[in-house]
Amino acid sequence: MALTKKNGDFKDKHPKLRAGGTTRSAPPRRGEHFASTDLPTLCSVNERTIRSYGDNMPPAFSDEERSRITEQLLNAATLLFSTQGLRKTSLEELTAPAGIAKSSLYAFFASKEDLYFEAMLRQSEQVRRRVIDEGLNLGTDTRDALRRFLRATIAELHTNLLYRRLMSHPQEMAAVAAKLTPERMAAAQGGPMADLLTFLDTRVEGDPEVLLGVLRAVLLTPLHADHLGAELYPAVMDRLIDAVTEGITSC
């Protein structure tokens, strides 16, 4: 006898029910409705799903924990990105010093690139103070100001590994920029080079972009100091700085 959900008994169609066993009902076809006996099964599935998502959610952090962990993440990022670069640095390496899971990084930064950018911003503020406030702005005249800027920046390249990395691997900054919004990237527009560009525009004759390029070319030389030799390098840099600053301020 062909029975239906509406007017028949399932026992004639399902041997397990005739034997006192149980079976899981099939999903309803179009036009049918779940019976009330299906609800426990649906609820248990939803509970398992919620628990599964809950297990993977980052834990909540107090303000004190957030401050401590943020600082630890930035310190780890500065060291690792300086020595290994963006691509070779893993999330696990970044989060391990802070004692948090890899997924918890996203409770502090939008991405690995965002963390790199924040570490760069922090370095940029420190670099600006040393090369602009304590360098360029203390010059007795335009030529002396540019000499001070170049010497302070070269010293920074020898001691600040992340700043050196940014100068020697510009493609990493391009990779970071590709993952960030224009609004986020706008935070980097006020760095040391922007201050230098403004100085050149107001104090030196000529296209400020070209002049900036000339000074940046000088700053690439320390990246190849080994090719010049330890004995010659200091004297070479002194003559190069004098020649370039005299040349662009004599026009």
mmCIF file of C-alpha atoms in Angstrom:
data_model
loop_
_atom_site.group_PDB
_atom_site.id
_atom_site.type_symbol
_atom_site.label_atom_id
_atom_site.label_comp_id
_atom_site.label_asym_id
_atom_site.label_seq_id
_atom_site.Cartn_x
_atom_site.Cartn_y
_atom_site.Cartn_z
ATOM 1 C CA MET A 1 0.000 0.000 0.000
ATOM 2 C CA ALA A 2 1.437 3.389 -0.991
ATOM 3 C CA LEU A 3 1.266 5.697 1.973
ATOM 4 C CA THR A 4 2.068 9.437 2.180
ATOM 5 C CA LYS A 5 3.069 11.767 4.985
ATOM 6 C CA LYS A 6 -0.409 13.221 4.965
ATOM 7 C CA ASN A 7 -2.588 10.136 5.392
ATOM 8 C CA GLY A 8 -0.481 7.098 6.082
ATOM 9 C CA ASP A 9 1.782 5.335 8.500
ATOM 10 C CA PHE A 10 5.539 5.344 7.791
ATOM 11 C CA LYS A 11 5.924 1.918 9.369
ATOM 12 C CA ASP A 12 4.733 0.148 6.243
ATOM 13 C CA LYS A 13 7.393 1.892 4.192
ATOM 14 C CA HIS A 14 10.339 1.872 6.641
ATOM 15 C CA PRO A 15 11.508 -1.502 7.991
ATOM 16 C CA LYS A 16 13.488 0.104 10.806
ATOM 17 C CA LEU A 17 10.349 1.600 12.250
ATOM 18 C CA ARG A 18 8.519 -1.726 12.025
ATOM 19 C CA ALA A 19 11.363 -3.267 14.029
ATOM 20 C CA GLY A 20 11.226 -0.525 16.639
ATOM 21 C CA GLY A 21 14.314 1.278 15.292
ATOM 22 C CA THR A 22 14.689 4.892 14.241
ATOM 23 C CA THR A 23 15.546 6.610 11.008
ATOM 24 C CA ARG A 24 16.352 10.171 10.030
ATOM 25 C CA SER A 25 13.626 11.781 7.965
ATOM 26 C CA ALA A 26 14.597 13.114 4.535
ATOM 27 C CA PRO A 27 14.580 16.859 3.836
ATOM 28 C CA PRO A 28 11.106 18.049 2.819
ATOM 29 C CA ARG A 29 10.306 18.396 -0.827
ATOM 30 C CA ARG A 30 8.953 21.623 -2.256
ATOM 31 C CA GLY A 31 5.523 22.297 -0.818
ATOM 32 C CA GLU A 32 6.090 20.114 2.264
ATOM 33 C CA HIS A 33 6.752 21.289 5.807
ATOM 34 C CA PHE A 34 9.002 20.069 8.596
ATOM 35 C CA ALA A 35 7.145 18.065 11.190
ATOM 36 C CA SER A 36 7.529 19.016 14.826
ATOM 37 C CA THR A 37 9.624 15.884 15.361
ATOM 38 C CA ASP A 38 12.256 17.347 13.027
ATOM 39 C CA LEU A 39 12.892 20.353 15.272
ATOM 40 C CA PRO A 40 15.268 18.665 17.766
ATOM 41 C CA THR A 41 17.480 17.586 14.884
ATOM 42 C CA LEU A 42 17.512 21.080 13.394
ATOM 43 C CA CYS A 43 18.256 22.676 16.758
ATOM 44 C CA SER A 44 21.124 20.312 17.475
ATOM 45 C CA VAL A 45 22.667 21.100 14.072
ATOM 46 C CA ASN A 46 22.401 24.839 14.740
ATOM 47 C CA GLU A 47 23.918 24.426 18.202
ATOM 48 C CA ARG A 48 26.859 22.487 16.769
ATOM 49 C CA THR A 49 27.363 25.170 14.110
ATOM 50 C CA ILE A 50 27.308 27.964 16.690
ATOM 51 C CA ARG A 51 29.749 26.100 18.920
ATOM 52 C CA SER A 52 32.020 25.501 15.941
ATOM 53 C CA TYR A 53 32.104 29.186 15.041
ATOM 54 C CA GLY A 54 32.558 30.122 18.668
ATOM 55 C CA ASP A 55 35.622 27.915 19.012
ATOM 56 C CA ASN A 56 37.331 29.835 16.183
ATOM 57 C CA MET A 57 36.447 33.348 17.291
ATOM 58 C CA PRO A 58 39.276 35.446 18.782
ATOM 59 C CA PRO A 59 38.900 35.975 22.527
ATOM 60 C CA ALA A 60 37.977 39.357 23.930
ATOM 61 C CA PHE A 61 40.848 41.400 25.366
ATOM 62 C CA SER A 62 40.879 44.007 28.103
ATOM 63 C CA ASP A 63 42.250 47.480 27.368
ATOM 64 C CA GLU A 64 45.424 46.639 29.270
ATOM 65 C CA GLU A 65 45.896 43.414 27.295
ATOM 66 C CA ARG A 66 45.244 45.176 24.011
ATOM 67 C CA SER A 67 47.878 47.795 24.781
ATOM 68 C CA ARG A 68 50.458 45.183 25.781
ATOM 69 C CA ILE A 69 49.768 42.869 22.846
ATOM 70 C CA THR A 70 49.747 45.708 20.313
ATOM 71 C CA GLU A 71 53.190 46.787 21.488
ATOM 72 C CA GLN A 72 54.480 43.204 21.332
ATOM 73 C CA LEU A 73 53.100 42.733 17.822
ATOM 74 C CA LEU A 74 54.729 45.960 16.631
ATOM 75 C CA ASN A 75 58.069 45.024 18.186
ATOM 76 C CA ALA A 76 57.986 41.575 16.582
ATOM 77 C CA ALA A 77 56.919 43.076 13.250
ATOM 78 C CA THR A 78 59.745 45.628 13.286
ATOM 79 C CA LEU A 79 62.349 42.933 13.886
ATOM 80 C CA LEU A 80 60.954 40.282 11.541
ATOM 81 C CA PHE A 81 60.054 42.549 8.638
ATOM 82 C CA SER A 82 63.482 44.207 8.892
ATOM 83 C CA THR A 83 65.355 40.927 8.634
ATOM 84 C CA GLN A 84 63.017 38.618 6.696
ATOM 85 C CA GLY A 85 60.749 40.928 4.767
ATOM 86 C CA LEU A 86 56.996 40.886 4.318
ATOM 87 C CA ARG A 87 56.547 37.699 2.301
ATOM 88 C CA LYS A 88 58.800 35.420 4.359
ATOM 89 C CA THR A 89 57.377 36.462 7.731
ATOM 90 C CA SER A 90 54.532 34.198 8.900
ATOM 91 C CA LEU A 91 51.577 35.053 11.104
ATOM 92 C CA GLU A 92 52.765 32.514 13.648
ATOM 93 C CA GLU A 93 56.141 34.255 13.956
ATOM 94 C CA LEU A 94 54.400 37.584 14.479
ATOM 95 C CA THR A 95 51.925 36.394 17.119
ATOM 96 C CA ALA A 96 54.090 33.932 19.079
ATOM 97 C CA PRO A 97 55.934 36.599 21.145
ATOM 98 C CA ALA A 98 52.577 38.037 22.221
ATOM 99 C CA GLY A 99 51.239 34.607 23.213
ATOM 100 C CA ILE A 100 48.124 34.807 21.043
ATOM 101 C CA ALA A 101 46.696 32.607 18.297
ATOM 102 C CA LYS A 102 47.283 33.501 14.665
ATOM 103 C CA SER A 103 43.597 34.318 14.170
ATOM 104 C CA SER A 104 43.755 36.822 17.053
ATOM 105 C CA LEU A 105 46.037 39.080 15.003
ATOM 106 C CA TYR A 106 42.907 40.338 13.233
ATOM 107 C CA ALA A 107 41.536 41.668 16.512
ATOM 108 C CA PHE A 108 44.406 44.187 16.399
ATOM 109 C CA PHE A 109 45.263 44.722 12.731
ATOM 110 C CA ALA A 110 43.283 44.215 9.549
ATOM 111 C CA SER A 111 46.048 42.161 7.914
ATOM 112 C CA LYS A 112 49.758 41.381 7.965
ATOM 113 C CA GLU A 113 50.225 44.291 5.563
ATOM 114 C CA ASP A 114 48.369 46.594 7.946
ATOM 115 C CA LEU A 115 50.747 45.574 10.743
ATOM 116 C CA TYR A 116 53.739 46.250 8.470
ATOM 117 C CA PHE A 117 52.311 49.678 7.652
ATOM 118 C CA GLU A 118 51.784 50.534 11.323
ATOM 119 C CA ALA A 119 55.348 49.488 12.172
ATOM 120 C CA MET A 120 56.559 51.677 9.301
ATOM 121 C CA LEU A 121 54.523 54.649 10.569
ATOM 122 C CA ARG A 122 56.007 54.304 14.023
ATOM 123 C CA GLN A 123 59.510 54.222 12.535
ATOM 124 C CA SER A 124 58.682 57.164 10.285
ATOM 125 C CA GLU A 125 57.818 59.361 13.255
ATOM 126 C CA GLN A 126 61.120 58.543 14.933
ATOM 127 C CA VAL A 127 63.085 59.021 11.715
ATOM 128 C CA ARG A 128 61.401 62.363 11.070
ATOM 129 C CA ARG A 129 62.467 63.660 14.450
ATOM 130 C CA ARG A 130 66.093 62.683 13.858
ATOM 131 C CA VAL A 131 66.554 63.709 10.217
ATOM 132 C CA ILE A 132 64.185 66.705 10.014
ATOM 133 C CA ASP A 133 63.873 68.246 13.482
ATOM 134 C CA GLU A 134 67.448 67.442 14.505
ATOM 135 C CA GLY A 135 68.943 67.619 11.006
ATOM 136 C CA LEU A 136 67.409 69.652 8.208
ATOM 137 C CA ASN A 137 65.807 72.266 10.460
ATOM 138 C CA LEU A 138 69.045 73.041 12.289
ATOM 139 C CA GLY A 139 71.019 74.083 9.195
ATOM 140 C CA THR A 140 72.596 77.519 9.184
ATOM 141 C CA ASP A 141 71.788 77.913 5.484
ATOM 142 C CA THR A 142 70.234 75.856 2.673
ATOM 143 C CA ARG A 143 73.420 73.952 1.825
ATOM 144 C CA ASP A 144 74.200 73.192 5.455
ATOM 145 C CA ALA A 145 70.610 72.067 6.028
ATOM 146 C CA LEU A 146 70.798 69.572 3.159
ATOM 147 C CA ARG A 147 74.151 68.275 4.362
ATOM 148 C CA ARG A 148 72.740 67.749 7.833
ATOM 149 C CA PHE A 149 69.729 65.953 6.374
ATOM 150 C CA LEU A 150 71.850 63.606 4.255
ATOM 151 C CA ARG A 151 74.268 62.766 7.061
ATOM 152 C CA ALA A 152 71.454 62.148 9.549
ATOM 153 C CA THR A 153 69.577 59.964 7.076
ATOM 154 C CA ILE A 154 72.709 57.954 6.225
ATOM 155 C CA ALA A 155 73.289 57.368 9.935
ATOM 156 C CA GLU A 156 69.676 56.190 10.155
ATOM 157 C CA LEU A 157 70.209 53.711 7.317
ATOM 158 C CA HIS A 158 73.136 52.189 9.209
ATOM 159 C CA THR A 159 71.254 51.785 12.494
ATOM 160 C CA ASN A 160 67.559 51.488 11.628
ATOM 161 C CA LEU A 161 67.035 48.138 9.929
ATOM 162 C CA LEU A 162 63.382 48.654 8.974
ATOM 163 C CA TYR A 163 64.091 52.052 7.419
ATOM 164 C CA ARG A 164 66.961 50.487 5.498
ATOM 165 C CA ARG A 165 64.639 47.700 4.353
ATOM 166 C CA LEU A 166 62.121 50.228 3.047
ATOM 167 C CA MET A 167 64.859 51.980 1.073
ATOM 168 C CA SER A 168 66.344 48.791 -0.375
ATOM 169 C CA HIS A 169 63.064 46.930 -1.064
ATOM 170 C CA PRO A 170 60.524 49.448 -2.382
ATOM 171 C CA GLN A 171 58.459 46.579 -3.808
ATOM 172 C CA GLU A 172 57.435 45.633 -0.276
ATOM 173 C CA MET A 173 55.848 49.017 0.292
ATOM 174 C CA ALA A 174 54.041 48.584 -3.024
ATOM 175 C CA ALA A 175 52.703 45.205 -1.839
ATOM 176 C CA VAL A 176 51.519 46.792 1.400
ATOM 177 C CA ALA A 177 49.849 49.680 -0.436
ATOM 178 C CA ALA A 178 47.971 47.230 -2.671
ATOM 179 C CA LYS A 179 46.224 45.739 0.388
ATOM 180 C CA LEU A 180 45.314 49.009 2.134
ATOM 181 C CA THR A 181 42.649 51.594 1.443
ATOM 182 C CA PRO A 182 43.619 55.064 0.141
ATOM 183 C CA GLU A 183 42.382 56.496 3.449
ATOM 184 C CA ARG A 184 44.761 54.260 5.378
ATOM 185 C CA MET A 185 47.677 55.046 3.060
ATOM 186 C CA ALA A 186 47.063 58.779 3.541
ATOM 187 C CA ALA A 187 48.580 58.440 7.012
ATOM 188 C CA ALA A 188 52.031 58.048 5.406
ATOM 189 C CA GLN A 189 51.927 61.252 3.386
ATOM 190 C CA GLY A 190 53.574 63.387 6.063
ATOM 191 C CA GLY A 191 56.890 61.513 6.341
ATOM 192 C CA PRO A 192 60.457 62.870 6.206
ATOM 193 C CA MET A 193 60.565 62.923 2.397
ATOM 194 C CA ALA A 194 57.428 65.073 2.286
ATOM 195 C CA ASP A 195 59.124 67.583 4.608
ATOM 196 C CA LEU A 196 62.236 67.542 2.445
ATOM 197 C CA LEU A 197 60.171 68.089 -0.709
ATOM 198 C CA THR A 198 58.533 71.148 0.849
ATOM 199 C CA PHE A 199 61.964 72.493 1.837
ATOM 200 C CA LEU A 200 63.317 72.043 -1.693
ATOM 201 C CA ASP A 201 60.258 73.697 -3.214
ATOM 202 C CA THR A 202 60.681 76.829 -1.118
ATOM 203 C CA ARG A 203 64.470 77.086 -0.757
ATOM 204 C CA VAL A 204 66.100 75.706 -3.922
ATOM 205 C CA GLU A 205 65.647 76.657 -7.578
ATOM 206 C CA GLY A 206 64.578 73.895 -9.934
ATOM 207 C CA ASP A 207 62.012 71.121 -10.087
ATOM 208 C CA PRO A 208 61.648 69.890 -6.474
ATOM 209 C CA GLU A 209 60.826 66.354 -7.619
ATOM 210 C CA VAL A 210 64.064 66.158 -9.621
ATOM 211 C CA LEU A 211 66.059 67.586 -6.724
ATOM 212 C CA LEU A 212 64.477 65.066 -4.378
ATOM 213 C CA GLY A 213 65.479 62.308 -6.778
ATOM 214 C CA VAL A 214 69.100 63.521 -6.725
ATOM 215 C CA LEU A 215 69.186 63.408 -2.926
ATOM 216 C CA ARG A 216 67.530 59.975 -2.864
ATOM 217 C CA ALA A 217 70.230 58.741 -5.230
ATOM 218 C CA VAL A 218 72.842 59.778 -2.663
ATOM 219 C CA LEU A 219 70.943 57.780 -0.029
ATOM 220 C CA LEU A 220 71.196 54.618 -2.131
ATOM 221 C CA THR A 221 74.987 54.654 -1.850
ATOM 222 C CA PRO A 222 75.112 53.343 1.761
ATOM 223 C CA LEU A 223 73.251 50.238 0.580
ATOM 224 C CA HIS A 224 76.349 49.403 -1.483
ATOM 225 C CA ALA A 225 78.997 50.402 1.042
ATOM 226 C CA ASP A 226 80.623 46.964 0.861
ATOM 227 C CA HIS A 227 81.506 47.557 -2.774
ATOM 228 C CA LEU A 228 83.407 50.714 -1.849
ATOM 229 C CA GLY A 229 85.356 49.161 1.000
ATOM 230 C CA ALA A 230 85.356 50.053 4.682
ATOM 231 C CA GLU A 231 88.377 52.356 4.386
ATOM 232 C CA LEU A 232 87.167 54.385 1.406
ATOM 233 C CA TYR A 233 83.449 54.541 2.199
ATOM 234 C CA PRO A 234 83.475 57.442 4.768
ATOM 235 C CA ALA A 235 85.618 59.669 2.558
ATOM 236 C CA VAL A 236 83.547 58.831 -0.519
ATOM 237 C CA MET A 237 80.328 59.786 1.262
ATOM 238 C CA ASP A 238 81.763 63.082 2.522
ATOM 239 C CA ARG A 239 82.882 64.102 -0.985
ATOM 240 C CA LEU A 240 79.591 62.945 -2.513
ATOM 241 C CA ILE A 241 77.480 64.877 0.001
ATOM 242 C CA ASP A 242 79.555 68.033 -0.484
ATOM 243 C CA ALA A 243 79.467 67.766 -4.282
ATOM 244 C CA VAL A 244 75.712 67.168 -4.504
ATOM 245 C CA THR A 245 74.624 69.822 -1.990
ATOM 246 C CA GLU A 246 76.962 72.410 -3.538
ATOM 247 C CA GLY A 247 75.743 71.544 -7.004
ATOM 248 C CA ILE A 248 72.023 71.885 -6.356
ATOM 249 C CA THR A 249 72.333 75.067 -4.272
ATOM 250 C CA SER A 250 74.597 76.906 -6.739
ATOM 251 C CA CYS A 251 71.998 77.181 -9.493
#
